[in-house]
Coordinates of C-alpha atoms and ligand atoms in Angstrom, one line a residue:
X1 CA -10.0 -24.0 19.4
X2 CA -10.9 -20.9 21.4
X3 CA -13.1 -18.4 19.7
X4 CA -11.0 -15.7 18.0
X5 CA -11.9 -12.0 18.7
X6 CA -13.3 -10.2 15.7
X7 CA -11.1 -7.2 14.8
X8 CA -12.2 -4.0 13.2
X9 CA -10.5 -1.0 11.6
X10 CA -11.8 1.7 13.9
X11 CA -10.0 4.8 12.5
X12 CA -7.9 5.9 9.5
X13 CA -5.5 8.7 8.8
X14 CA -3.4 9.5 5.7
X15 CA -0.8 11.9 4.6
X16 CA 0.5 13.0 1.2
X17 CA 3.5 15.4 1.1
X18 CA 2.3 18.7 -0.4
X19 CA 4.7 18.9 -3.5
X20 CA 3.0 17.6 -6.7
X21 CA 4.9 16.2 -9.7
X22 CA 2.6 16.3 -12.7
X23 CA 2.9 14.6 -16.1
X24 CA 3.6 18.0 -17.6
X25 CA 6.6 18.2 -15.2
X26 CA 7.8 14.7 -16.2
X27 CA 7.5 15.7 -19.9
X28 CA 10.2 18.2 -19.3
X29 CA 12.4 15.6 -17.5
X30 CA 12.2 12.5 -19.7
X31 CA 11.0 11.5 -23.1
X32 CA 7.3 10.9 -22.3
X33 CA 3.9 12.4 -22.8
X34 CA 0.8 12.9 -20.6
X35 CA -1.2 10.8 -23.2
X36 CA 1.2 7.9 -22.9
X37 CA 1.2 7.9 -19.1
X38 CA -2.6 8.3 -18.9
X39 CA -3.3 5.5 -21.4
X40 CA -0.7 3.0 -20.1
X41 CA -0.9 3.6 -16.4
X42 CA -3.7 6.1 -15.5
X43 CA -1.6 8.5 -13.5
X44 CA -1.9 12.3 -13.9
X45 CA 0.1 13.4 -10.9
X46 CA 1.9 12.2 -7.8
X47 CA 3.1 13.7 -4.5
X48 CA 6.8 13.9 -3.8
X49 CA 8.4 14.4 -0.4
X50 CA 11.0 17.1 0.0
X51 CA 14.6 16.2 0.6
X52 CA 15.1 15.2 4.2
X53 CA 11.5 14.0 4.7
X54 CA 11.6 10.2 5.4
X55 CA 9.0 7.4 5.6
X56 CA 8.8 7.9 9.4
X57 CA 7.8 11.6 8.9
X58 CA 5.0 10.7 6.5
X59 CA 3.9 7.9 8.9
X60 CA 3.8 10.3 11.9
X61 CA 1.6 12.8 10.0
X62 CA -0.7 10.0 8.9
X63 CA -1.1 8.9 12.6
X64 CA -1.7 12.5 13.7
X65 CA -4.4 12.8 11.1
X66 CA -5.9 9.5 12.3
X67 CA -6.0 10.8 15.9
X68 CA -7.5 14.1 14.7
X69 CA -10.4 12.2 13.1
X70 CA -10.7 9.7 16.0
X71 CA -9.4 11.2 19.2
X72 CA -7.8 8.6 21.5
X73 CA -4.8 8.4 23.8
X74 CA -1.8 7.2 21.7
X75 CA -0.3 5.8 25.0
X76 CA -2.8 3.0 24.7
X77 CA -1.2 1.6 21.6
X78 CA 0.1 -1.9 22.3
X79 CA 1.8 -2.5 19.0
X80 CA 3.0 -0.7 15.8
X81 CA 3.3 -2.7 12.6
X82 CA 4.7 -0.7 9.7
X83 CA 4.9 -1.7 6.1
X84 CA 7.6 0.0 4.0
X85 CA 10.3 -0.6 1.4
X86 CA 11.8 2.8 1.9
X87 CA 12.7 2.7 5.6
X88 CA 14.5 5.8 6.9
X89 CA 17.6 3.6 7.4
X90 CA 18.5 0.0 7.2
X91 CA 18.1 0.0 10.9
X92 CA 16.6 0.9 13.4
X93 CA 13.2 0.0 12.1
X94 CA 10.9 2.8 11.0
X95 CA 8.4 1.5 13.5
X96 CA 10.9 2.4 16.3
X97 CA 11.4 5.9 14.8
X98 CA 7.7 6.5 14.6
X99 CA 7.3 5.3 18.2
X100 CA 9.9 7.7 19.3
X101 CA 8.6 10.7 17.3
X102 CA 5.1 10.1 18.6
X103 CA 6.3 9.6 22.2
X104 CA 4.4 6.4 22.8
X105 CA 6.0 5.2 26.0
X106 CA 5.1 1.6 26.3
X107 CA 4.6 -0.3 23.1
X108 CA 6.5 -2.5 20.7
X109 CA 6.6 -2.9 17.0
X110 CA 8.5 -3.8 13.8
X111 CA 8.6 -3.2 10.1
X112 CA 7.2 -5.5 7.4
X113 CA 8.9 -5.6 4.0
X114 CA 6.5 -6.9 1.4
X115 CA 6.7 -4.4 -1.4
X116 CA 3.4 -3.1 -2.6
X117 CA 1.7 -5.7 -0.4
X118 CA 3.4 -4.1 2.6
X119 CA 0.3 -2.5 4.1
X120 CA -1.9 -5.6 3.6
X121 CA 0.8 -7.9 5.2
X122 CA 1.1 -5.4 8.1
X123 CA -2.6 -5.3 8.4
X124 CA -3.0 -9.1 8.5
X125 CA -0.2 -9.3 11.0
X126 CA -1.7 -6.7 13.3
X127 CA -5.1 -8.4 13.0
X128 CA -3.6 -11.6 14.5
X129 CA -2.5 -9.9 17.7
X130 CA -5.9 -8.4 18.3
X131 CA -7.7 -11.6 17.2
X132 CA -5.8 -13.6 19.8
X133 CA -7.4 -11.4 22.5
X134 CA -4.3 -9.9 24.2
X135 CA -4.0 -6.6 22.3
X136 CA -6.6 -3.9 22.3
X137 CA -5.0 -1.2 20.1
X138 CA -2.7 -1.8 17.2
X139 CA -1.5 0.8 14.8
X140 CA -0.9 -0.5 11.3
X141 CA 0.9 1.9 9.0
X142 CA 2.0 1.9 5.3
X143 CA 4.5 4.5 4.4
X144 CA 6.8 4.9 1.4
X145 CA 9.1 7.6 0.0
X146 CA 9.5 6.0 -3.4
X147 CA 11.1 9.2 -4.8
X148 CA 14.2 8.3 -2.6
X149 CA 14.9 5.3 -4.9
X150 CA 13.5 6.5 -8.2
X151 CA 15.8 7.3 -11.1
X152 CA 14.2 10.4 -12.6
X153 CA 16.0 9.6 -15.9
X154 CA 14.3 6.2 -16.3
X155 CA 11.0 7.0 -18.0
X156 CA 9.5 3.5 -17.5
X157 CA 9.8 3.9 -13.7
X158 CA 9.7 7.5 -12.7
X159 CA 6.2 8.1 -14.1
X160 CA 4.7 5.4 -11.8
X161 CA 5.7 6.1 -8.3
X162 CA 4.7 8.7 -5.7
X163 CA 5.2 9.2 -1.9
X164 CA 2.5 8.8 0.8
X165 CA 1.4 7.1 3.9
X166 CA -1.7 5.8 5.7
X167 CA -2.4 4.4 9.1
X168 CA -5.3 2.5 10.6
X169 CA -6.2 1.6 14.2
X170 CA -7.2 -2.0 14.9
X171 CA -9.4 -2.7 17.9
X172 CA -11.6 -5.6 19.1
X173 CA -15.0 -5.4 17.3
X174 CA -17.7 -5.6 20.0
X175 CA -20.3 -5.8 17.2
X176 CA -19.5 -9.2 15.6
X177 CA -21.1 -8.1 12.3
X178 CA -18.2 -5.8 11.4
X179 CA -14.5 -6.3 11.1
X180 CA -11.9 -8.5 9.3
X181 CA -13.4 -11.7 8.0
X182 CA -10.5 -13.5 6.3
X183 CA -7.2 -13.1 4.4
X184 CA -5.2 -15.1 1.8
X185 CA -1.6 -14.4 0.9
X186 CA 1.3 -15.9 -1.0
X187 CA 4.9 -15.1 -1.8
X188 CA 6.7 -16.3 -4.9
X189 CA 10.4 -15.4 -4.7
X190 CA 11.0 -16.2 -8.3
X191 CA 9.6 -12.8 -9.0
X192 CA 12.4 -11.0 -7.1
X193 CA 14.3 -10.7 -10.4
X194 CA 11.6 -8.5 -11.9
X195 CA 11.3 -5.7 -9.3
X196 CA 14.1 -4.9 -6.9
X197 CA 16.7 -2.5 -5.7
X198 CA 20.0 -4.3 -5.9
X199 CA 22.2 -1.8 -3.9
X200 CA 22.6 -0.9 -0.3
X201 CA 21.9 -4.4 1.3
X202 CA 24.4 -7.0 2.4
X203 CA 24.8 -8.3 -1.1
X204 CA 25.8 -5.0 -2.7
X205 CA 26.8 -2.6 0.1
X206 CA 27.1 1.0 -1.0
X207 CA 30.3 1.8 -2.9
X208 CA 31.2 4.3 -5.6
X209 CA 30.6 1.5 -8.0
X210 CA 27.1 0.7 -6.8
X211 CA 26.2 4.4 -7.2
X212 CA 27.8 4.6 -10.6
X213 CA 25.9 1.6 -11.7
X214 CA 22.6 3.0 -10.4
X215 CA 22.1 0.1 -8.1
X216 CA 20.3 2.2 -5.5
X217 CA 17.3 2.8 -7.7
X218 CA 14.2 0.7 -8.5
X219 CA 15.0 -1.9 -11.2
X220 CA 11.8 -3.1 -12.9
X221 CA 10.9 -5.4 -15.8
X222 CA 7.5 -3.6 -16.2
X223 CA 6.0 -6.1 -18.6
X224 CA 6.7 -9.2 -16.4
X225 CA 5.4 -7.3 -13.3
X226 CA 2.3 -6.2 -15.2
X227 CA 1.5 -9.8 -16.4
X228 CA 2.0 -11.3 -13.0
X229 CA 0.0 -8.6 -11.2
X230 CA -3.0 -9.0 -13.6
X231 CA -3.0 -12.8 -13.1
X232 CA -2.4 -12.7 -9.3
X233 CA -4.8 -10.0 -8.5
X234 CA -7.5 -12.0 -10.1
X235 CA -6.4 -15.3 -8.5
X236 CA -6.2 -13.8 -5.0
X237 CA -9.5 -12.0 -5.1
X238 CA -11.3 -15.1 -6.6
X239 CA -9.6 -17.3 -4.0
X240 CA -10.8 -15.3 -1.0
X241 CA -14.3 -14.9 -2.4
X242 CA -14.7 -18.6 -3.1
X243 CA -13.3 -19.5 0.3
X244 CA -16.0 -17.4 1.9
X245 CA -18.8 -18.5 -0.5
X246 CA -19.1 -15.1 -2.0
X247 CA -18.9 -13.6 -5.5
X248 CA -17.9 -10.2 -6.8
X249 CA -21.6 -9.3 -6.6
X250 CA -21.5 -9.5 -2.8
X251 CA -18.7 -6.9 -2.6
X252 CA -19.7 -3.3 -1.9
X253 CA -16.3 -1.8 -2.2
X254 CA -13.1 -3.0 -4.0
X255 CA -9.9 -1.5 -2.7
X256 CA -7.0 -2.6 -4.8
X257 CA -3.3 -1.6 -4.7
X258 CA -3.0 1.3 -7.1
X259 CA -0.2 0.2 -9.4
X260 CA -1.8 0.6 -12.8
X261 CA -5.4 1.5 -13.8
X262 CA -5.4 -1.3 -16.3
X263 CA -4.6 -3.9 -13.6
X264 CA -7.4 -2.7 -11.4
X265 CA -10.0 -2.5 -14.2
X266 CA -9.0 -6.0 -15.5
X267 CA -9.6 -7.5 -12.0
X268 CA -12.9 -5.7 -11.5
X269 CA -14.1 -6.9 -14.9
X270 CA -13.1 -10.5 -14.1
X271 CA -15.0 -10.3 -10.8
X272 CA -18.0 -8.8 -12.6
X273 CA -17.8 -5.8 -10.4
X274 CA -19.2 -2.4 -11.6
X275 CA -16.7 0.4 -11.6
X276 CA -18.7 2.5 -9.2
X277 CA -17.7 -0.1 -6.5
X278 CA -14.0 0.1 -7.4
X279 CA -11.9 2.8 -5.7
X280 CA -9.5 4.6 -8.1
X281 CA -7.2 7.4 -7.0
X282 CA -4.0 6.4 -8.9
X283 CA -4.6 9.4 -11.2
X284 CA -3.9 11.7 -8.2
X285 CA -1.3 9.8 -6.2
X286 CA 0.4 7.3 -8.5
X287 CA 1.8 4.1 -6.8
X288 CA 2.7 4.9 -3.2
X289 CA 3.7 1.3 -2.5
X290 CA 2.6 0.6 1.1
X291 CA 0.6 3.8 1.1
X292 CA -1.9 3.0 -1.6
X293 CA -4.5 0.9 0.3
X294 CA -5.1 3.2 3.3
X295 CA -5.0 6.2 1.0
X296 CA -7.6 4.5 -1.2
X297 CA -9.7 3.7 1.9
X298 CA -9.6 7.5 2.6
X299 CA -10.7 8.2 -1.0
X300 CA -13.6 5.7 -0.6
X301 CA -14.8 7.4 2.6
X302 CA -14.5 10.9 1.0
X303 CA -16.4 9.8 -2.1
X304 CA -19.2 8.2 0.1
X305 CA -18.4 4.7 -1.3
X306 CA -17.6 3.2 2.1
X307 CA -20.0 3.0 4.9
X308 CA -20.7 0.9 8.0
X309 CA -21.4 -2.7 7.2
X310 CA -20.1 -2.6 3.7
X311 CA -18.3 -5.8 2.4
X312 CA -14.9 -4.6 1.4
X313 CA -12.4 -6.6 -0.7
X314 CA -8.8 -5.4 -0.4
X315 CA -6.1 -6.8 -2.7
X316 CA -2.4 -6.2 -3.5
X317 CA 0.4 -7.6 -5.5
X318 CA 4.0 -6.4 -5.1
X319 CA 7.7 -6.9 -5.3
X320 CA 8.9 -10.3 -4.1
X321 CA 6.6 -11.3 -5.6
X322 CA 4.1 -10.9 -2.8
X323 CA 0.3 -10.9 -3.0
X324 CA -2.7 -11.1 -0.9
X325 CA -6.4 -10.3 -0.4
X326 CA -8.4 -9.4 2.7
X327 CA -12.1 -9.4 3.2
X328 CA -13.7 -7.2 5.9
X329 CA -17.0 -5.5 6.8
X330 CA -16.3 -1.8 7.4
X331 CA -17.0 -0.8 11.0
X332 CA -17.9 2.9 10.9
Ligands
LIG401 N1 6.7 7.3 -22.0 C1 6.7 6.9 -23.3 N2 7.1 5.7 -23.7 C2 7.5 4.9 -22.7 C3 7.6 5.2 -21.4 C4 7.1 6.5 -21.0 N3 7.1 6.9 -19.7 N4 8.0 4.1 -20.7 C5 8.3 3.1 -21.6 N5 8.0 3.6 -22.8 C6 8.1 2.9 -24.1 C7 9.1 1.8 -24.1 O1 10.4 2.2 -24.2 C8 8.6 1.0 -25.2 O2 9.1 1.5 -26.4 P1 9.6 0.6 -27.6 O3 8.4 -0.2 -28.0 O4 10.1 1.5 -28.6 O5 10.7 -0.3 -27.0 C9 7.1 1.2 -25.3 O6 6.9 2.4 -24.5 C10 6.3 0.1 -24.6 O7 7.0 -0.3 -23.4 P2 6.4 -1.4 -22.5 O8 7.3 -1.6 -21.4 O9 6.0 -2.6 -23.4 O10 5.1 -0.7 -22.0 P3 3.9 -1.2 -21.2 O11 2.6 -1.1 -21.9 O12 4.2 -2.6 -20.6 O13 3.9 -0.2 -20.0 C11 4.6 -0.1 -17.7 C12 5.0 -0.1 -19.1 C13 5.8 0.0 -16.8 C14 3.7 1.2 -17.5 C15 3.7 -1.3 -17.4 O14 4.5 -2.4 -17.9 C16 3.4 -1.5 -16.0 O15 2.6 -0.8 -15.5 N6 4.0 -2.5 -15.3 C17 3.7 -2.8 -14.0 C18 4.6 -1.9 -13.1 C19 4.1 -1.9 -11.7 O16 3.0 -1.9 -11.4 N7 5.1 -1.8 -10.8 C20 4.8 -1.8 -9.4 C21 4.4 -3.2 -9.0 S1 3.5 -3.2 -7.6

């Protein structure tokens, strides 16, 4: 087999819409309390996009922030892979809309639908194209406007989700000591019944009835999702560490999908990882679906918890069910 090109994340940009929805705001909207939300989920506030702001808009801002922190010519982008479950429309893909808005003349791209694993699946897909040696610059984006499918009368759901986006640039790693090392992933479609949006697709196209029956909102069996996420987050992280002859002690930074603080801490405990190596920002942003992982990478950089050469473990579980973990050495 020909030697694969090592691939690095060379830049990162994120975007959170400015409007903030606090637990105090939610207390006025549904029968809930700040104490309940903090103790059960760990969220204090989340950012919400204004009406008319779509996933492509958040994605474009994230890419602009990426370019601001790491100037390069966007025209060099070979491929855009975008994870989302809240595309602007059923079609065209949000990747196409982002390409057009950014004016990247000669590229291609597509969306990845993998729920809260969307960014991780998009990342692993993008990595393959650079790894194979033919692509030099791939934009991987996770962007979700969860507020567009959230029922703000459903207290078990509306407290969880927020809106946000993040983008990374993948490039060949000249320095073989940094970059993506490995990934594992698994889908288990039996989980589709626990977290889904029934309306708007080919099964239940939009009608007055689908609207009346609230079929265009997130439907969630929280307990089943929680149990699966705790089990699978542990399984995926343990699997990738064992596959690479590593243990939790070898990891410098653990970046998990931010769905519930209790899921993240349970995984960290199981891996024997001290909490100072675990990135937590769910309190500020909630669950932004495909946005959480790049946004958590940004938090890690800002908090000085991520530096060149660090062994980073990334993991996600999401609707589908989808799950995965990626191991990489941070490149800058
Ligand atoms: N405020 C106050 N009470 C609430 C509430 C809220 N926002 N939401 C639910 N409750 C109530 C329930 O109605 C229930 O009341 P009951 O005992 O009188 O029936 C009680 O709290 C316990 O509900 P339960 O669903 O058992 O709570 P939980 O501890 O499982 O927490 C979730 C609920 C949704 C926070 C939790 O299950 C979870 O985080 N699941 C995973 C969701 C997720 O991560 N989704 C994205 C996947 S990537």
